[in-house]
GROMACS .gro file of C-alpha atoms in nm:
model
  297
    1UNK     CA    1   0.000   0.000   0.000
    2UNK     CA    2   0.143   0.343  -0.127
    3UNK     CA    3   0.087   0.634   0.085
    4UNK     CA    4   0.116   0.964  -0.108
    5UNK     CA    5   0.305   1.244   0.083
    6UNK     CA    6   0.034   1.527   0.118
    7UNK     CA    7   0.056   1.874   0.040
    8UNK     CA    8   0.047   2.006   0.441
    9UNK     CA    9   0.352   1.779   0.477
   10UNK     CA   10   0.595   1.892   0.158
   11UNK     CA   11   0.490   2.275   0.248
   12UNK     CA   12   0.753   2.279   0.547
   13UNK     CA   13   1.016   2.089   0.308
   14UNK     CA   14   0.947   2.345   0.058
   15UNK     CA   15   0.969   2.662   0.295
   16UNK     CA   16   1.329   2.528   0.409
   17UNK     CA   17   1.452   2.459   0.090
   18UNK     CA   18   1.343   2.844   0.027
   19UNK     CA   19   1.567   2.963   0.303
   20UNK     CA   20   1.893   2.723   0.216
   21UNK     CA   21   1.874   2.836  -0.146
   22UNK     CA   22   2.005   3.220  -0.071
   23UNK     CA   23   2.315   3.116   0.143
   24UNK     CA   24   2.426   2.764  -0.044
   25UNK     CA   25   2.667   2.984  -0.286
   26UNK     CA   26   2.788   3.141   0.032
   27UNK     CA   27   2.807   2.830   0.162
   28UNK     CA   28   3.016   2.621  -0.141
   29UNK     CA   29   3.241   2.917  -0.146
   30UNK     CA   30   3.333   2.872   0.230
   31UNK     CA   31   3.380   2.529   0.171
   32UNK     CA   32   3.610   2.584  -0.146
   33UNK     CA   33   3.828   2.858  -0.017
   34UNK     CA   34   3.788   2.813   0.348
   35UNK     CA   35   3.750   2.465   0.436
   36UNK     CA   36   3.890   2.281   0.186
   37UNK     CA   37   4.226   2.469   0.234
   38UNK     CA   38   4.217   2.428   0.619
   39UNK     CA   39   4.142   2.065   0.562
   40UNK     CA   40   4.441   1.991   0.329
   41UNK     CA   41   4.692   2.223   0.535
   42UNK     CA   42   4.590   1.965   0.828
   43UNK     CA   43   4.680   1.668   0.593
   44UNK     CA   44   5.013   1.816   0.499
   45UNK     CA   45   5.117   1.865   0.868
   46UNK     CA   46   5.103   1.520   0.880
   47UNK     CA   47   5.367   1.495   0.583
   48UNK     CA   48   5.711   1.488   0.491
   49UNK     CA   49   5.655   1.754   0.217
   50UNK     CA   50   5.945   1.924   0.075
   51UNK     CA   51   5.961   2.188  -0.214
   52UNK     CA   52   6.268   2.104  -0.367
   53UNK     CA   53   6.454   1.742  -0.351
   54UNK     CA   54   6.164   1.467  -0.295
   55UNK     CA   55   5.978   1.308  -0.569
   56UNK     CA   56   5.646   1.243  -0.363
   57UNK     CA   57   5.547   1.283   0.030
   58UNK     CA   58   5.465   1.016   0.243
   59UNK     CA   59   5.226   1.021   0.600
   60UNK     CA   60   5.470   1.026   0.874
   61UNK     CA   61   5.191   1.077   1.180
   62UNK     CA   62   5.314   1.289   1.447
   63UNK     CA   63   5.718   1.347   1.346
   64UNK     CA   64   5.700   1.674   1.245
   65UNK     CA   65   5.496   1.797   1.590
   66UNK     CA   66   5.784   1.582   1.807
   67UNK     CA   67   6.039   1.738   1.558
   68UNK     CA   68   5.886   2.073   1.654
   69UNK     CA   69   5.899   2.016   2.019
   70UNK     CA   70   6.243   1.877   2.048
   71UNK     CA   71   6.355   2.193   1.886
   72UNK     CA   72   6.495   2.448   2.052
   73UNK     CA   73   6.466   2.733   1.792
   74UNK     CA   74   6.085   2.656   1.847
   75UNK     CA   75   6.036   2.688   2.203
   76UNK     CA   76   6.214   2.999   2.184
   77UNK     CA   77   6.004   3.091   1.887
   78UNK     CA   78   5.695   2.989   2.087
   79UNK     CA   79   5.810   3.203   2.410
   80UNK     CA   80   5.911   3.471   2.228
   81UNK     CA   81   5.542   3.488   2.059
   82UNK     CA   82   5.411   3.466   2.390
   83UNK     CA   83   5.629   3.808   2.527
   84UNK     CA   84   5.562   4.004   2.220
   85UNK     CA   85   5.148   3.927   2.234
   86UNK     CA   86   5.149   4.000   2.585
   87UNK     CA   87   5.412   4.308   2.532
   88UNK     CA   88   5.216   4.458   2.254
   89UNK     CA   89   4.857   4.333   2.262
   90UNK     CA   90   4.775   4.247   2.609
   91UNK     CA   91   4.927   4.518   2.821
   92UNK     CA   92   5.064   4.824   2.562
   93UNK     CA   93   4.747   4.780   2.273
   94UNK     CA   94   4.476   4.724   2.532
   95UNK     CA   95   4.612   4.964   2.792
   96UNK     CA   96   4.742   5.249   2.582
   97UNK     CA   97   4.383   5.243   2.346
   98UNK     CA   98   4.170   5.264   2.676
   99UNK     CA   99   4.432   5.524   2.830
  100UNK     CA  100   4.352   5.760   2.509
  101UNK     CA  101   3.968   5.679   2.520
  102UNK     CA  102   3.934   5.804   2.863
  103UNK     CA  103   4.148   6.109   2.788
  104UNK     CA  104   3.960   6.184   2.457
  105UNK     CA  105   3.646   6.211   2.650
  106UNK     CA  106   3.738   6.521   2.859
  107UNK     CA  107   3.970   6.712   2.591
  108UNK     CA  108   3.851   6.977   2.370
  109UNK     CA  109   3.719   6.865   1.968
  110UNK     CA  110   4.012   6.997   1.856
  111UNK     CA  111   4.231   6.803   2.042
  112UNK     CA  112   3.998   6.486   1.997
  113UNK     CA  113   4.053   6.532   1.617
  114UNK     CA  114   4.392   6.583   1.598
  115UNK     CA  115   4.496   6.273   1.875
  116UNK     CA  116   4.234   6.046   1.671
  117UNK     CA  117   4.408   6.120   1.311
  118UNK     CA  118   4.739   6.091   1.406
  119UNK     CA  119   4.645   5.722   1.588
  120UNK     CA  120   4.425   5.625   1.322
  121UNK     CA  121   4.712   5.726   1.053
  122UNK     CA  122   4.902   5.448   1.231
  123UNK     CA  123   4.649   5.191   1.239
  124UNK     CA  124   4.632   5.248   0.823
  125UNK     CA  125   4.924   5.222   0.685
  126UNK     CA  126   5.046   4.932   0.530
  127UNK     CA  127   5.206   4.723   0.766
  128UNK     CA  128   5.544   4.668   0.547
  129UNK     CA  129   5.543   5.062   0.566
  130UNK     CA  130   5.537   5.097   0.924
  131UNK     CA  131   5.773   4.853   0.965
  132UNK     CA  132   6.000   5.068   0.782
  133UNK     CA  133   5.938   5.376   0.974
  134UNK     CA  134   5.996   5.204   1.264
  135UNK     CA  135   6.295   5.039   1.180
  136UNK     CA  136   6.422   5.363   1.077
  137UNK     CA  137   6.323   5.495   1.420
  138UNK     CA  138   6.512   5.246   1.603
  139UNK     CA  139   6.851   5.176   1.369
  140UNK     CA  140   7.137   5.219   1.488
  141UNK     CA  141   7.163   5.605   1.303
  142UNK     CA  142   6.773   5.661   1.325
  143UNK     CA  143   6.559   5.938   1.489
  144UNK     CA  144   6.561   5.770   1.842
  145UNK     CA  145   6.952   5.758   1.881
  146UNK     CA  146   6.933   6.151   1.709
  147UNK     CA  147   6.699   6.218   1.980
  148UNK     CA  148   6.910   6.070   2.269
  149UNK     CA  149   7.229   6.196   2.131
  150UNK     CA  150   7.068   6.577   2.116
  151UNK     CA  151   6.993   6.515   2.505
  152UNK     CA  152   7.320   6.396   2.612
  153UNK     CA  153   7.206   6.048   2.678
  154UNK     CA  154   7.378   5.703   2.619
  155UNK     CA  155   7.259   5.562   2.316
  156UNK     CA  156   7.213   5.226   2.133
  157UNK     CA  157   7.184   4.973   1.874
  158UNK     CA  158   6.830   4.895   1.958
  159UNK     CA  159   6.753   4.635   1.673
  160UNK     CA  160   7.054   4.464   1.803
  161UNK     CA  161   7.044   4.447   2.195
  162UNK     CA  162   6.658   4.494   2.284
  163UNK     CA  163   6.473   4.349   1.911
  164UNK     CA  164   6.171   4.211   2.053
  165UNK     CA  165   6.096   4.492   2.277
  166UNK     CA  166   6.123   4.707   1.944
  167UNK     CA  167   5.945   4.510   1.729
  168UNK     CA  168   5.649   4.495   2.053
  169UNK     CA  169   5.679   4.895   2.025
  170UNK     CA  170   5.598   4.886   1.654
  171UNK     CA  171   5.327   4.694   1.715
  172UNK     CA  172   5.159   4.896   1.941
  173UNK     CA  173   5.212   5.237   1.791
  174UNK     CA  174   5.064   5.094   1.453
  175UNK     CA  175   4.763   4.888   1.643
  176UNK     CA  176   4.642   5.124   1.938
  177UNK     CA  177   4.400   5.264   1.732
  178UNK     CA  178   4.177   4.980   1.727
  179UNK     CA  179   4.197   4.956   2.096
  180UNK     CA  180   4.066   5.340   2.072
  181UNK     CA  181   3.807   5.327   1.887
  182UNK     CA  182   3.698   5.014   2.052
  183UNK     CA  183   3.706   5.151   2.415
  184UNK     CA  184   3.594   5.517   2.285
  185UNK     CA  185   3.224   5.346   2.149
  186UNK     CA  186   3.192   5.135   2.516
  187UNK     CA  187   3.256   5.468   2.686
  188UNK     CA  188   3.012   5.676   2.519
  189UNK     CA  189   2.752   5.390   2.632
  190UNK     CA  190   2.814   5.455   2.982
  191UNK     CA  191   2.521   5.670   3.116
  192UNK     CA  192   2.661   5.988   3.272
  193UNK     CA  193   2.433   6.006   3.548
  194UNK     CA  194   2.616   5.726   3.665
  195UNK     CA  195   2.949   5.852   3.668
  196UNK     CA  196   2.775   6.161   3.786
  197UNK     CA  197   2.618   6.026   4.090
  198UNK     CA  198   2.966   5.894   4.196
  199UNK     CA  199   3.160   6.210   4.166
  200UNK     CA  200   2.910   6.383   4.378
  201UNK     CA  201   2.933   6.127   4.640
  202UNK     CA  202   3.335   6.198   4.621
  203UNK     CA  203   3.440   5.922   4.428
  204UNK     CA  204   3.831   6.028   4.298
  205UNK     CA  205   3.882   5.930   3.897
  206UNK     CA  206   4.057   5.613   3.972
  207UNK     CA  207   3.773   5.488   4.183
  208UNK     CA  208   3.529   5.584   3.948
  209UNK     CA  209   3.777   5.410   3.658
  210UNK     CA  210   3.814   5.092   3.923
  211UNK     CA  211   3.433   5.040   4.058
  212UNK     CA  212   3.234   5.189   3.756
  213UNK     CA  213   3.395   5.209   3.391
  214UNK     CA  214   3.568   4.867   3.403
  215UNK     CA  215   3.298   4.697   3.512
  216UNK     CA  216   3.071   4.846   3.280
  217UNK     CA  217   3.318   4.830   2.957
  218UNK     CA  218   3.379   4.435   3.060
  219UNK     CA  219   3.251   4.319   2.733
  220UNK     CA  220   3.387   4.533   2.495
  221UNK     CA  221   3.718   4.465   2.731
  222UNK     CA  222   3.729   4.060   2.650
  223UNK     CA  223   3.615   4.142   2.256
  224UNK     CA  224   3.916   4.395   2.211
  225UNK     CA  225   4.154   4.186   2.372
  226UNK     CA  226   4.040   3.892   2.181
  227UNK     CA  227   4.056   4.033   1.860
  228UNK     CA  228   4.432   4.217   1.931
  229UNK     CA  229   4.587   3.891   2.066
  230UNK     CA  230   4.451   3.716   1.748
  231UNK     CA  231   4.579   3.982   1.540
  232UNK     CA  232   4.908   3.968   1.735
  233UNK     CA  233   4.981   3.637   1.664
  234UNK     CA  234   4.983   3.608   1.317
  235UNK     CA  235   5.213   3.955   1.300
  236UNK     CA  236   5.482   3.860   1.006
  237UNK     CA  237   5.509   4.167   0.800
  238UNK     CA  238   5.645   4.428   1.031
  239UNK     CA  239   5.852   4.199   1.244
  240UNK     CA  240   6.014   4.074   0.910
  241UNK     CA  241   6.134   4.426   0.776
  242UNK     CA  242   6.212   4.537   1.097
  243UNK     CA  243   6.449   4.205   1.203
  244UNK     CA  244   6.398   3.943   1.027
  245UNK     CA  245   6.358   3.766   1.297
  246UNK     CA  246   6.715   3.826   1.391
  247UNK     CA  247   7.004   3.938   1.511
  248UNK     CA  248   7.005   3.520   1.525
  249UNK     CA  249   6.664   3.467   1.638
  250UNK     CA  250   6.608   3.671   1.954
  251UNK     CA  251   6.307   3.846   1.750
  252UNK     CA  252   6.221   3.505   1.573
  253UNK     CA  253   5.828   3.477   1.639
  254UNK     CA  254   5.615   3.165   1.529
  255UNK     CA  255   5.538   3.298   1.224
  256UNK     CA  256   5.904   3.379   1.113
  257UNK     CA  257   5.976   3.034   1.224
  258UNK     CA  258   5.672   2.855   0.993
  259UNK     CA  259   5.821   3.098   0.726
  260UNK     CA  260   6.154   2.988   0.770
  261UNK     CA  261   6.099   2.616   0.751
  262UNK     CA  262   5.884   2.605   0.465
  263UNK     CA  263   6.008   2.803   0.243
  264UNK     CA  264   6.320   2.898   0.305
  265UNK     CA  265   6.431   2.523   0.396
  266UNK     CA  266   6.166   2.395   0.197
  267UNK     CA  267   6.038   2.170   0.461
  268UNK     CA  268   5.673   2.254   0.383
  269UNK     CA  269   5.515   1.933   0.621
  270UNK     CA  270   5.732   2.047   0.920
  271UNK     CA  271   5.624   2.429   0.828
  272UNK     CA  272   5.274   2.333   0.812
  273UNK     CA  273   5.258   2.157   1.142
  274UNK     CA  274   5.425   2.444   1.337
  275UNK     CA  275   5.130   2.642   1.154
  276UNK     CA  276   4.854   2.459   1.274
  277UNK     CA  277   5.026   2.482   1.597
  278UNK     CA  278   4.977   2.841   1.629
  279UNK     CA  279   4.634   2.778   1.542
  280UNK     CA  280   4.590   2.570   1.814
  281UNK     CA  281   4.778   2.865   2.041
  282UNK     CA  282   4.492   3.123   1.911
  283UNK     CA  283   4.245   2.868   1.986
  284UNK     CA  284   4.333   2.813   2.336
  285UNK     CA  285   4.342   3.196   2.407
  286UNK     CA  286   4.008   3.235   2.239
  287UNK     CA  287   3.836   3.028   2.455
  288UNK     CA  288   4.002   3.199   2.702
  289UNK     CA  289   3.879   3.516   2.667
  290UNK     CA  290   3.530   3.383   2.551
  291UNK     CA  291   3.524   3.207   2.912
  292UNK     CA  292   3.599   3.508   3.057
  293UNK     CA  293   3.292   3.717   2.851
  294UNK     CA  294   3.045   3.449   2.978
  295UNK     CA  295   3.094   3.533   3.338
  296UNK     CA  296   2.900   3.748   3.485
  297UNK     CA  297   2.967   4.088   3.649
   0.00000   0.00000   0.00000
């Protein structure tokens, strides 16, 4: 006995088809360029893949990620990640960006303008670009040393003795400005009869800033510092024209160190898997800060 499928049953099939149709190009396009790459970069970690000198790759499980962590140059690469996120992102981005918030909300609109350009000019430019401004700040004959030199004070080869608290520097002067804007929108949310009501009851501004604003800015606090250690992580261009990792690799990030082994020594398996290691680093500071945006005030 055939039972036909009536028309009150194929209407809700119908209306979902409806609503997949508009996103499934989205959708095969996310796959193609998103997924699919993701996917095969995970295979190749898993590989002895070279550029130059091997005929075909073979699976070799788990080598590369005990090559990687019997390495030396990579758990310096990993801890020296770890000080320049937490030198530029976590303390000078996130600091320095609600520092200038909280300052732009008493100054004048002229002085509002003029801080907010010359941050946002930063934020901007091309990263290779202010890489080279800053390395031409901090060489050995650059402005810095000029400046020093002017004032009678000892000065350096800063590339050379202090590199990855230079190349943390660059990264905050060109990356503040997110951090701004970020913790300039959170402010403006806060309703002044708030902070109003706590000034009249005597509240000094580092109370208020302690008991009121962070509280009350926790949110946009987690996002922003999220999104700059993210953003941090993956920083290649600037550090590169700056150092190149160097001198040795006392500047030599994570992602100088996946650069240099896969294309420089053409060991594009072992490359990969320090890759996807970094990945899992983001990951693991993402849920983080997501853990930390699901608790409560």
């Amino acid at each position: 006995m055939v039972v036909k499928e009536s028309g009150h049953s194929r209407a809700p099939r119908l209306r979902g088809l409806s609503r997949a149709l508009p996103v499934t190009p989205a959708l095969v396009i996310l796959v193609l360029f998103l997924a699919g790459p993701i996917a095969y970069c995970v295979y190749l970690a898993f590989t002895d893949l070279q550029l130059t000198g091997q005929a075909e790759s073979s699976f070799t499980g788990f080598d590369n990620f005990r090559t990687a962590f019997e390495d030396d140059a990579f758990l310096n690469a990993v801890w020296l990640t770890l000080v320049f996120t937490f030198l530029s992102s976590i303390v000078g981005q996130n600091t320095l960006g609600l520092a200038l918030a909280a300052l732009m909300q008493r100054a004048s609109k002229p002085i509002r303008t003029l801080t907010g350009g010359i941050v946002v000019t930063a934020w901007v430019l091309p990263e290779v670009v202010a890489g080279f401004l800053l390395y031409a700040f901090f060489r050995r004959e650059g402005t810095l040393n000029a400046i020093l030199d002017w004032l009678h004070l000892p000065s350096q080869n800063w590339l050379f003795t202090l590199p990855i608290l230079a190349v943390s520097f660059a990264n905050v002067w060109r990356g503040t400005a997110f951090s701004m804007l970020v913790y300039s929108a959170a402010l403006n949310e806060i309703p002044k009869e708030i902070t109003e009501a706590a000034e009249v009851d005597g509240a000094g501004g580092w109370r208020r800033m302690w008991h009121i604003t962070l509280p009350m800015i926790r949110r946009s606090i987690g996002t922003n510092l999220m999104l700059n250690t993210l953003q941090t992580l993956s920083v290649f261009g600037l550090i590169w024209v700056m150092t190149r990792g160097g001198p040795g690799n006392r500047s030599q990030t994570l992602p100088l160190f996946m650069y240099e082994q896969a294309f420089q020594k053409s060991m594009i398996g072992y490359g990969t898997a320090v890759a996807l290691l970094l990945l899992v680093v983001g990951s693991l500071f993402s849920l983080v800060y997501l853990r930390l945006l699901r608790t409560e005030v």
